[in-house]
Amino acid sequence: IYSMKKILFIALAALLFSSCEAFLDTESYTKKNTGNYPKTADDAVQMVTGVYATLNKVLANCGNSYYFAAQLLSDDMFAGGGENDKHWTSLEHLMYVDLNQYNSFWSDRYSGISRANMAIANLDKVEDEKLRNQLMGETLFLRALFYFDLVQMFGDVPLITQVPQNVSEVADYPEQATQEEIFAFIAADLKKASDIMPNDPYTATVSGEAHATRWAAEALLARVFLFYTGFYGKTELPMMDEEFNVSGSVTKAEVIAGLEDCINNSGHSLANDFRRIWPYSNSLSAKDYDYVSDLAANGEYWLKDGTNPETLFAIKCSHLASWSTTTGYSNQYCLFFAIRNAGTSDQYKNLYPFGQGWGAGTVNPGLWDKWLNEEPTDMRRKGSILAAAERPNYVYGADALMEETTFWQKKVIAITGVKEYEADGSLKTLYNSFTSSTEYYGDGESDDFQLGHETDLVLIRFADVLLMHSELTETADGINRVRARVGLPAVSYSFEALQRERRFELAFEGLRWGDMRRWGDNYAISALESQLGHTIWNRGVQKVMKDQGAGYAARYQATRGFLPMPSSEVDLSNGVLQQNPGWGTDAIFSSWN
């Protein structure tokens, strides 16, 4: 396990030992070091690729990640999983079974920050100014994203701003920074990234397809601004200067200007059909799935990764992109959130095209009902949620499922495809993942249900840009562009209309938890408690959802939604890291009550 000090010592070793030829007054011709690397454009891209690699790494431990936590913590999902998946159930109820649960995510994010610091210290060697600014902007964007994940998950974390210059700098565990300092650092990175990166359309990124862009930096800055000002009750976002002092701020007007730059100049746009954003409309599966068969009849299918104009930034999986890496799993979230054993021999044929997985994140039936009541003609409801009980032969409690609701989300889930048909045209055999077929990324033979989900994890979408713009300007323009795409009538702006639109458009994309928190403690607690009383099944026994431990309200008041810092890091720090409030022994989860 990589500790904070170990990460710092590795960064220091990379700096000191790779530059040892300076002490020997000779040049190394065989090893890359900070004296001769990066020397070429390819070297520079390779250095930044090393930073992206740590972004991908969380896919192999996604159950410990911020994205997974944000899904289960929101009111849109229950825990799901089997009776032994207690860490999922404890997370759903803001409790714990292991205070070291999130150590891998902590280490992966600080590893990325360390690599980003090293790249930022050396990218000035790139001679091509446009490429240098692009790569520097990408690295600043990634470092900001890493810190934003950490600060939302853990609160006041250590802030490491640059590569250590000597051994004494890593002798002691780094101190926790304040939320003001961390957000000021994030703001400075994103502001500089959006200022220096080329304003080329996203399709013409000089460093390569699927890299971060000026437009992604502007969008992330808006997301950070909205969270900070909402959660902490501020009007501006603090910003650091080059000496790492909090001495400035980012105003709402600047954030709006950045969003308008993205909207008007990026080349991004909404997909023409909401269903084409999600992999269930792929060309292998769509013709046999009645919900999108009309698309298939018109030759319109899933906007394959890399071709969707709505994607501003995504975690790339093991195909296509120059910086993608094989992590042992592809998009492991698809596996975690896929359906866990529906209980019949033809279970996944009956649920086609939604496939096999570990059953996390069963959908709150209250969302299904609320959506119907508030937007009865909204196609996104069935475009986002599968009502599995409406399919034939669904069995409750198969594989000892917990907090089962029979509702599953459709956006980030295993998607099957027909491999062979029976003589009568019915489904005979299925690919566990449609990407295993030769129509997509596979060889048509290799098809592991755990390893084959080679679809990207989208983090920033153009619809979110439009909705953030509406929220900040208090105008309905963005809201109504999003509504028009799904055939809904225009509305006048109100904060309630904005909240409703964000929940329905962006459901199950990892943003709801942040929205709940930034809209105030009362909103968050009310949303959490709205889960209570709904029908669930535990191991096939019908029950109702109820509080565990002290209950949703008390647990949120105790923690404000921050998760426990890894206990191994707290112990290693010798008192420098203080465990977050609310994570004492009274928050231990043992079994569902």
Tab-separated table of C-alpha atoms in Angstrom, residues 10 13-14 16 18 29 42 64 174 209 213 222 229 248 312 388 436-437 459 473 477 479 517 543 547 566:
chain	number	residue	atom	x	y	z
A	10	ILE	CA	9.196	8.477	-4.828
A	13	ALA	CA	13.791	10.228	-5.722
A	14	ALA	CA	12.659	10.850	-9.287
A	16	LEU	CA	17.194	13.836	-7.164
A	18	SER	CA	17.382	11.214	-12.189
A	29	TYR	CA	22.570	9.087	-22.794
A	42	ASP	CA	6.487	12.578	-28.151
A	64	ASN	CA	-13.407	2.543	-3.258
A	174	PRO	CA	2.304	17.054	5.030
A	209	GLU	CA	-8.085	12.592	-29.416
A	213	THR	CA	-9.315	20.668	-23.489
A	222	ALA	CA	-17.999	26.025	-13.129
A	229	THR	CA	-20.064	28.639	-3.141
A	248	GLY	CA	-7.582	36.562	-5.450
A	312	LEU	CA	-16.368	17.027	-22.914
A	388	ALA	CA	-36.888	-5.215	-14.376
A	436	SER	CA	-16.537	-8.173	-27.376
A	437	SER	CA	-17.975	-8.392	-30.880
A	459	LEU	CA	-17.344	12.743	-16.403
A	473	THR	CA	-27.429	33.175	-15.034
A	477	ASP	CA	-32.061	29.012	-22.080
A	479	ILE	CA	-32.742	24.204	-19.423
A	517	ARG	CA	-24.764	18.805	-0.642
A	543	LYS	CA	-39.332	-5.106	3.700
A	547	ASP	CA	-32.722	4.026	8.873
A	566	PRO	CA	-7.911	6.165	5.477
